[in-house]
Amino acid sequence: MNKINILTIIGLLFIAGCIPQHPDPYYAQNTASCTTKDCFISAANDCNDLTMTLTEKAGVIQYSSSKDCTFTKTMISLDAKETQEMKTLLEGKSLTCRYERGKFDRKWVNSLLLGTENCEGQLKDILVDLVAFL
Amino acid sequence: MKKFLIFSLIFVFLVTQAAAITWTWENHSTITHWLVQVTEDESDCGGSTTVKTVPVTILHTKDIADISDFGHGKMTGSYKDDILTMQPRTIKDGQGNSKLSKIALKFTPDCLRFSGRYSWDYIDSSGTCSGVTTLRADRTDSKSCPESKQPSEADESTTADPEKKYKDILAKDPTNFWANWDMAELKKNEKKYDEYLKYVDAATKNENIFKETGEKLKQRAATSLHLSEFPSPTSSPILRYEMDELDDWPGGYVNNVLVPKEQVNNKEAWYRKWWAIKKEKAYQIIRDLASAENKNE
């Protein structure tokens, strides 16, 4: 095997070593970061510090978790079709839920109404009050 | 003896002062009647200043109040101390619309008068103009502040055995809304959630009362959320999202109550039931709304 082949093999091994082994961005660079709900739920379950913002049917929602196992959901903005009053009512409002490591409730991310019994915040109360209009 | 009399007078004075300090409209559910002098300045609209006197009824449900029409339609507002505030809104007004400013009505401490002033902008096909309306009202049904809420029929035996009282009522009338509603609250306080659900189920299936109270509930929610119009799943994407979530929900725990998935024929009743279980103060809210309604009959 000549030098070029050896160098090529070493180069390929070096490149392979630099490719992240985990497709889940949660573990990238030892800093939690997510772009999907499943990733966020997994990271939050470990009480990692991270924030994720998603555009959903209900609007743009920010999800945060912290090292002290606190989850925060914030309504950043509503759909453009909402009235200004609804936007004023909901935009910027948040709810907070405390949990134990390993016991993060998926419903906090996957639902607007469910699982918030032990959470606090204006967003929680407003979302329940809005059910009166159904 | 002299000292005893002085101390007695001081004691009585302090008790009455304490009573006066703690009385607020926010703690009462009642009906009051007023004669309102409405002064309307329409000079900018090619008219003049007119004065009329209008009888008005206010339905008080703790911090929420419904006022009958004194010229710009029925209104609902919320109390903070002695001030009743109605949020800005736009109403149909003759051939056009009137955009009303925020209205703050200040009540006197003796509950016998209120006053307020608001502006409005009128718009129709021929143009726009603005005006001001001033209100001065005198109480006509009483010379004092309202008393505390009267106990209702189902509350009569609260000092005895309330559960027996409710069961006696339900034995004769299993669909009695208030007996079911009060029994549900009793069971919830006892943490008997299966039984709680059974009584909530029966109460919320009573179409007559829960549907009527449901309309009041919407009005109350609109006022407390500062919404001039009721949102709907058609007009509001987030409300549509909530509706879809409840429609697709496979059942589960809500506030410790295991709520099964239902075959929903009456969706409105299902949403009301879910709200009744989820909303922590649902029991008292419905009680207060109905208490004010009963006094209106």
XYZ file of C-alpha atoms in Angstrom:
431
model
C 0.000 0.000 0.000
C 1.612 3.284 -1.035
C 1.747 6.548 0.945
C -1.173 8.109 -0.933
C -3.466 5.202 -0.078
C -2.414 5.333 3.571
C -2.948 9.092 3.698
C -6.328 8.688 1.999
C -7.397 6.095 4.525
C -6.200 8.254 7.429
C -8.011 11.249 5.915
C -11.234 9.282 5.527
C -10.980 8.019 9.093
C -10.391 11.568 10.294
C -13.481 12.823 8.422
C -15.561 9.917 9.722
C -14.491 10.798 13.243
C -15.692 14.350 12.797
C -19.201 13.344 11.690
C -21.597 13.475 14.652
C -22.502 9.949 15.752
C -25.965 10.898 16.979
C -28.482 12.179 14.431
C -30.469 13.698 17.288
C -29.293 17.315 17.560
C -29.962 17.203 21.324
C -26.496 15.878 21.955
C -24.632 18.122 19.515
C -21.603 19.849 20.984
C -22.653 18.888 24.536
C -25.220 21.669 24.425
C -28.899 20.802 24.294
C -30.645 22.108 21.197
C -33.736 20.768 19.471
C -35.915 21.406 16.482
C -38.520 18.702 17.109
C -40.969 18.045 19.916
C -39.651 14.531 20.564
C -36.121 15.886 20.906
C -37.294 18.607 23.260
C -39.265 16.174 25.402
C -36.248 13.909 25.700
C -33.940 16.787 26.659
C -36.430 18.332 29.069
C -36.914 14.948 30.719
C -33.234 15.176 31.668
C -33.750 18.724 32.963
C -31.534 20.267 30.345
C -31.285 23.975 29.682
C -32.819 24.596 26.297
C -35.318 26.623 24.350
C -37.180 25.683 21.201
C -39.577 27.774 19.153
C -42.029 26.176 16.753
C -44.643 27.480 14.366
C -47.814 25.438 14.916
C -51.515 25.597 14.027
C -52.235 27.552 17.212
C -49.395 30.002 16.555
C -45.695 30.411 17.311
C -44.931 28.769 20.625
C -41.716 28.774 22.623
C -40.860 25.805 24.825
C -38.147 26.067 27.476
C -36.743 23.760 30.067
C -34.105 24.456 32.665
C -31.600 22.666 34.898
C -33.946 23.036 37.872
C -36.556 20.949 36.004
C -38.861 23.813 35.196
C -40.792 23.847 31.931
C -42.155 27.052 30.427
C -44.466 27.376 27.453
C -44.886 30.873 25.984
C -47.277 31.985 23.263
C -45.050 34.168 21.113
C -47.574 35.053 18.425
C -50.951 33.901 17.163
C -52.108 33.088 13.647
C -52.644 36.224 11.526
C -56.359 35.359 11.263
C -56.890 35.957 14.994
C -58.498 39.211 16.087
C -56.308 41.856 17.656
C -58.099 41.266 20.949
C -57.172 37.581 20.935
C -53.581 38.485 20.106
C -53.477 40.999 22.939
C -55.000 38.385 25.220
C -52.573 35.581 24.454
C -49.316 36.864 22.977
C -46.531 36.934 25.497
C -48.469 34.857 28.037
C -46.866 31.769 29.507
C -47.345 28.831 31.824
C -44.796 27.077 34.030
C -44.680 23.481 35.211
C -42.261 21.968 37.716
C -41.380 18.303 37.561
C -38.936 15.657 38.684
C -36.151 14.451 36.445
C -37.455 11.602 34.311
C -41.090 12.639 34.789
C -41.604 15.288 32.163
C -45.207 15.234 30.927
C -45.346 15.000 27.139
C -48.794 16.591 27.158
C -47.259 19.938 28.061
C -45.690 20.023 24.615
C -48.227 18.047 22.621
C -51.367 19.718 23.942
C -52.764 23.146 24.779
C -55.277 22.028 27.386
C -54.152 18.727 28.864
C -51.884 17.951 31.795
C -51.669 21.506 33.145
C -53.363 20.886 36.488
C -50.170 21.463 38.484
C -48.865 24.219 36.224
C -49.200 27.925 36.826
C -49.471 30.981 34.700
C -51.842 33.230 32.810
C -51.616 31.104 29.679
C -53.028 28.084 31.516
C -56.006 30.038 32.891
C -56.801 31.792 29.623
C -56.726 28.599 27.552
C -59.204 26.963 29.945
C -61.447 30.025 30.022
C -61.601 30.020 26.219
C -63.272 26.585 26.332
C -66.418 28.423 27.478
C -66.776 29.674 23.886
C -66.891 26.193 22.289
C -70.019 52.559 84.254
C -68.809 55.560 82.295
C -65.755 53.616 81.122
C -67.969 50.662 80.108
C -70.166 52.934 77.978
C -67.172 54.547 76.302
C -65.618 51.165 75.503
C -68.964 49.870 74.176
C -69.319 52.862 71.859
C -65.778 52.446 70.596
C -66.385 48.721 70.037
C -69.603 49.348 68.061
C -67.873 52.055 66.022
C -64.989 49.727 65.152
C -67.307 46.880 64.160
C -69.368 49.094 61.839
C -66.228 50.591 60.332
C -64.843 47.110 59.713
C -68.094 46.108 58.023
C -68.018 49.243 55.861
C -64.404 48.699 54.874
C -64.887 45.076 53.841
C -68.090 45.574 51.785
C -67.419 45.608 48.039
C -69.576 45.005 44.955
C -67.100 42.254 44.008
C -68.310 40.092 46.907
C -72.014 40.208 46.066
C -74.461 38.624 43.661
C -77.708 40.578 43.443
C -79.950 42.769 41.275
C -80.096 46.546 41.665
C -82.375 49.107 40.031
C -81.460 52.651 39.019
C -82.820 55.724 37.334
C -80.119 57.001 35.007
C -79.930 60.514 33.630
C -78.311 60.158 30.210
C -76.894 63.366 28.725
C -75.868 62.917 25.115
C -73.856 65.619 23.320
C -74.477 65.079 19.598
C -73.521 68.592 18.490
C -70.647 67.303 16.337
C -73.152 65.104 14.542
C -75.431 67.943 13.585
C -77.623 67.422 16.607
C -77.812 68.979 20.045
C -77.346 67.979 23.648
C -80.228 65.827 24.837
C -81.105 64.618 28.308
C -83.298 61.648 29.072
C -84.003 59.519 32.135
C -83.855 55.749 31.712
C -84.646 52.981 34.228
C -81.738 50.547 34.341
C -81.230 47.173 35.982
C -77.824 45.808 36.951
C -77.336 42.080 37.437
C -74.352 41.713 39.795
C -72.460 38.429 39.806
C -69.564 39.123 42.130
C -67.036 41.081 40.055
C -69.093 40.881 36.844
C -72.122 43.064 36.165
C -74.680 43.066 33.320
C -76.295 46.470 32.718
C -79.540 46.825 30.784
C -79.722 49.223 27.849
C -79.459 52.961 28.684
C -78.899 54.014 25.089
C -75.956 52.108 23.660
C -77.181 48.576 24.202
C -76.806 46.078 27.020
C -73.306 45.941 28.474
C -71.244 43.729 30.711
C -68.416 45.024 32.837
C -66.117 44.046 35.672
C -65.719 45.588 39.100
C -62.559 46.704 40.784
C -63.452 48.255 44.140
C -66.169 50.849 43.404
C -65.523 51.205 39.697
C -67.353 49.202 37.068
C -65.453 49.146 33.788
C -66.752 48.218 30.342
C -64.157 47.719 27.642
C -64.258 49.638 24.366
C -66.557 48.088 21.791
C -68.306 48.766 18.524
C -72.092 48.423 18.259
C -74.683 48.692 15.514
C -76.259 52.114 15.859
C -79.102 52.955 13.533
C -77.825 53.048 9.966
C -74.203 52.839 11.026
C -71.897 51.792 13.854
C -70.765 53.498 17.008
C -67.333 52.825 18.471
C -67.603 53.356 22.217
C -64.626 54.256 24.368
C -63.883 52.497 27.633
C -66.591 53.275 30.192
C -65.787 53.581 33.894
C -68.717 54.008 36.259
C -67.829 55.188 39.751
C -70.180 54.066 42.519
C -70.582 55.988 45.741
C -69.612 54.176 48.981
C -73.262 54.176 50.120
C -74.224 52.238 46.919
C -76.887 54.828 46.041
C -75.351 56.632 43.069
C -73.002 56.104 40.165
C -71.656 58.343 37.436
C -69.492 58.104 34.356
C -68.660 59.602 31.001
C -67.591 58.107 27.693
C -67.018 59.171 24.128
C -68.192 57.533 20.938
C -67.419 57.747 17.234
C -70.340 57.222 14.898
C -69.758 55.996 11.346
C -72.206 55.481 8.508
C -72.241 55.811 4.737
C -72.505 59.593 4.935
C -69.487 60.134 7.182
C -68.298 60.102 10.772
C -68.830 62.221 13.847
C -68.120 62.021 17.543
C -69.973 62.668 20.745
C -69.925 62.262 24.507
C -72.404 60.609 26.834
C -72.587 61.422 30.538
C -74.402 59.203 33.032
C -75.670 60.061 36.507
C -77.704 57.418 38.289
C -79.723 57.145 41.494
C -80.643 53.876 43.139
C -84.375 53.147 43.242
C -84.746 49.769 44.955
C -82.978 50.347 48.239
C -81.429 52.896 50.561
C -78.375 50.811 51.438
C -75.719 48.510 50.035
C -76.924 44.999 49.131
C -76.945 42.303 51.797
C -74.940 39.068 51.489
C -76.091 36.362 49.053
C -79.224 34.492 50.174
C -78.897 30.728 50.510
C -80.590 28.779 47.719
C -82.944 25.811 48.094
C -80.173 23.231 48.014
C -78.199 25.149 50.647
C -80.971 25.137 53.245
C -79.630 22.313 55.350
C -75.938 23.194 55.227
C -75.807 23.097 59.000
C -77.427 19.649 59.033
C -76.498 16.823 56.645
C -76.194 18.355 53.171
C -75.530 14.992 51.534
C -78.794 13.609 52.881
C -80.612 16.712 51.684
C -79.233 16.361 48.140
C -79.941 12.620 48.078
C -83.536 13.234 49.179
C -83.965 15.728 46.326
C -82.364 13.372 43.810
C -84.532 10.471 44.950
C -87.564 12.457 43.788
C -85.877 14.202 40.882
C -82.680 12.502 39.641
C -82.088 15.234 37.069
C -82.221 18.131 39.552
C -79.331 20.286 38.433
C -78.483 21.939 41.773
C -78.644 18.800 43.862
C -76.337 17.065 41.373
C -74.037 20.087 41.154
C -73.796 20.507 44.936
C -73.361 16.770 45.462
C -70.545 16.777 42.894
C -68.736 19.492 44.830
C -69.203 17.572 48.081
C -67.688 14.436 46.567
C -64.830 16.407 45.021
C -63.972 17.836 48.445
C -64.052 14.278 49.826
C -61.701 13.259 46.986
C -64.243 10.674 45.823
C -63.607 11.417 42.186
C -65.636 8.558 40.671
C -68.750 9.732 42.472
C -67.881 13.359 41.650
C -67.856 12.479 37.955
C -71.211 10.726 38.217
C -72.870 13.851 39.648
C -71.107 16.243 37.258
C -72.303 14.041 34.415
C -75.893 14.250 35.606
C -75.691 18.003 36.229
C -74.160 18.918 32.876
C -76.685 16.761 31.030
C -79.455 18.988 32.384
C -79.900 20.943 29.188
C -82.219 23.578 30.577
C -80.141 25.042 33.326
C -76.634 24.348 32.110
C -77.368 25.691 28.650
C -78.839 28.949 29.990
C -76.006 29.326 32.434
C -73.631 28.490 29.579
C -74.658 31.677 27.801
C -73.960 33.669 30.952
C -70.658 31.867 31.233
C -69.650 33.047 27.754
C -70.537 36.605 28.669
C -68.587 36.349 31.890
C -65.569 34.896 30.076
C -65.704 37.635 27.425
C -65.706 40.314 30.090
C -62.939 38.842 32.202
C -60.795 38.250 29.085
C -61.577 41.736 27.708
C -63.107 40.420 24.495
C -65.775 42.569 22.876
C -66.978 39.651 20.740
C -67.294 35.943 21.424
C -64.561 34.068 19.541
C -65.580 30.843 17.832
C -63.755 27.864 16.332
C -64.604 29.363 12.938
C -63.143 32.784 13.646
C -60.237 31.780 15.897
C -57.580 29.225 14.903
C -56.531 28.674 18.503
C -60.100 27.986 19.559
C -60.377 25.575 16.618
C -57.227 23.879 17.874
C -58.753 23.518 21.349
C -61.967 22.106 19.895
C -60.084 19.547 17.810
C -58.036 18.593 20.862
C -61.142 17.906 22.937
C -62.861 16.090 20.071
C -59.861 13.793 19.543
C -59.028 13.270 23.208
C -59.123 9.548 24.080
C -60.038 10.262 27.705
C -57.791 10.424 30.759
C -57.222 12.257 33.998
C -58.369 15.813 34.494
C -57.812 17.192 37.994
C -57.583 13.636 39.430
C -60.857 12.647 37.755
C -60.654 9.766 35.271
C -62.814 11.026 32.451
C -63.644 8.361 29.875
C -63.820 8.956 26.175
C -67.422 9.684 25.274
C -69.507 9.044 22.229
C -70.448 12.667 21.885
C -73.846 13.415 20.452
C -74.024 16.827 22.035
C -70.612 18.398 21.640
C -71.542 21.563 23.459
C -72.534 19.584 26.549
C -69.249 17.657 26.337
C -67.184 20.875 26.226
C -69.156 22.297 29.165
C -68.595 19.130 31.167
C -64.865 19.158 30.399
C -64.697 22.822 31.431
C -66.607 22.066 34.670
C -64.071 19.385 35.601
C -60.983 21.325 34.504
C -61.802 24.801 35.846
C -60.892 24.886 39.517
C -63.528 27.417 40.526
C -66.266 26.062 38.239
C -68.585 25.197 41.128
C -68.607 28.689 42.598
C -68.759 30.402 39.206
C -71.918 28.525 38.209
C -73.428 29.037 41.670
C -72.830 32.777 41.491
C -74.266 33.090 37.981
C -77.382 31.185 38.932
C -77.779 33.027 42.216
C -77.962 36.316 40.354
C -80.364 34.806 37.777
C -82.716 33.502 40.477
C -83.061 36.984 41.909
C -84.026 38.245 38.470
C -87.077 35.945 38.265
